Amino acid sequence: MWRRRLGALLLRSPSSSTPSSSSSYQQHHHHLIPTPNEKPLALSLLRLFASQAGSDGGRPFIAFILGGPGSGKGTQCTRIASDFGFAHVSAGDLLRNEISSGTDKGELILEIIKEGRIVPSEITVELIRKAIESTTAKRVLIDGFPRCEENRIAFEKITGTEPDLVIFFDCPEDEMVKRLLGRNQGRVDDNIETIKKRLKVFESLNIPVVEYYSSRGKAHKINATGTEDEIFEAVRKLFSSLRL
Ligand SMILES: Nc1ncnc2c1ncn2[C@@H]1O[C@H](COP(=O)(O)OP(=O)(O)O)[C@@H](O)[C@H]1O
Ligand SMILES: O=c1ccn([C@@H]2O[C@H](COP(=O)(O)OP(=O)(O)O)[C@@H](O)[C@H]2O)c(=O)[nH]1
Ligand SMILES: [Mg+2]
């Protein structure tokens, strides 16, 4: 039952009433919506308010932003950061900064990114941990991490914490491919060969992470088709309902 309530309260957006161009991918991920035996919305929100996250002296409120390559994570994070006062920590950007530093570690990261594989957890978690520690923000978006269950477990172990909220941007593959091929940021991984590999890695390794958080009542699925504004409208409703 509460699956419907949650959908109505948090996940509806103007775009979600429009049929998407390719719904097979989304149907595929219908099971990601929290199941009825999970905690009702009111309890989830209560837990958020009761947590230490964001309070003085405690750790910041942490939201993991997940979704396939090209689903619009970075684009929506920029808007969440500016409207809701979040620091934006992009795991991919942290790794690309390491590449720019020209170290051996950077070379290893470059090779992995070119192949669309996942960088070893200890490298990524360390970069994210430092970024969280060095921010004075009370709310932090972690964009594009964890990429796999091993990433998730390493983060929990090293930081001793779990995210307060997980957003999953659900987008059909054909739309993601179209967006990535048009991204035009000179990225070594935005070519069709690497994109195919990234999509496979996403499906086999990242979806299980979303399922894990979904089963714990922390994941909120957002329809990532439509215009940036339409998607942000759904995002805005969700973040407004948190009363951060
Ligand atoms: N709703 C949208 N419709 C069309 N293009 C979009 C939309 N959102 C983002 N884009 C574009 O798609 C590309 C990928 O978006 P990005 O935010 O970088 O996704 P991700 O971080 O998930 O890979 C970018 O060029 C971005 O400008
Ligand atoms: O936690 C992470 C985040 C990114 N990556 C690597 O960095 C690439 C680009 O990630 P990014 O999040 O920037 O890509 P996006 O999904 O936004 O297109 C991925 O394909 C991975 O190879 C990784 O290994 N671990
Ligand atoms: Mg991105």
CSV table of N, CA and C and ligand atoms in Angstrom, one decimal, residues 70 72-75 90 93 96 143-144 147 183 187, ligand 3:
chain,number,residue,atom,x,y,z
A,70,GLY,N,24.7,9.0,-17.7
A,70,GLY,CA,23.9,9.8,-18.5
A,70,GLY,C,22.5,10.0,-18.0
A,72,GLY,N,21.6,11.8,-15.7
A,72,GLY,CA,21.4,13.2,-15.2
A,72,GLY,C,21.7,13.5,-13.8
A,73,LYS,N,22.5,12.6,-13.2
A,73,LYS,CA,22.9,12.8,-11.8
A,73,LYS,C,23.6,14.1,-11.6
A,74,GLY,N,24.6,14.4,-12.4
A,74,GLY,CA,25.4,15.6,-12.2
A,74,GLY,C,24.6,16.9,-12.4
A,75,THR,N,23.7,16.8,-13.4
A,75,THR,CA,22.9,18.0,-13.7
A,75,THR,C,21.9,18.3,-12.6
A,90,SER,N,31.2,14.8,-6.3
A,90,SER,CA,31.1,13.9,-7.5
A,90,SER,C,32.3,12.9,-7.4
A,93,ASP,N,34.3,13.1,-10.6
A,93,ASP,CA,35.2,14.3,-10.6
A,93,ASP,C,36.4,14.2,-9.7
A,96,ARG,N,38.7,12.0,-11.6
A,96,ARG,CA,39.3,12.7,-12.7
A,96,ARG,C,40.4,13.7,-12.2
A,143,ASP,N,27.6,12.0,-5.5
A,143,ASP,CA,27.1,11.8,-6.8
A,143,ASP,C,27.9,10.7,-7.5
A,144,GLY,N,27.2,9.6,-7.8
A,144,GLY,CA,27.8,8.5,-8.6
A,144,GLY,C,28.6,7.5,-7.8
A,147,ARG,N,29.2,2.5,-6.5
A,147,ARG,CA,29.0,1.9,-7.8
A,147,ARG,C,28.7,0.4,-7.8
A,183,ARG,N,27.2,14.6,-24.8
A,183,ARG,CA,27.7,15.4,-23.7
A,183,ARG,C,28.8,16.4,-24.0
A,187,ARG,N,35.3,13.7,-22.6
A,187,ARG,CA,35.6,12.6,-21.6
A,187,ARG,C,36.0,11.3,-22.4
B,3,MG,MG,28.0,12.5,-13.7
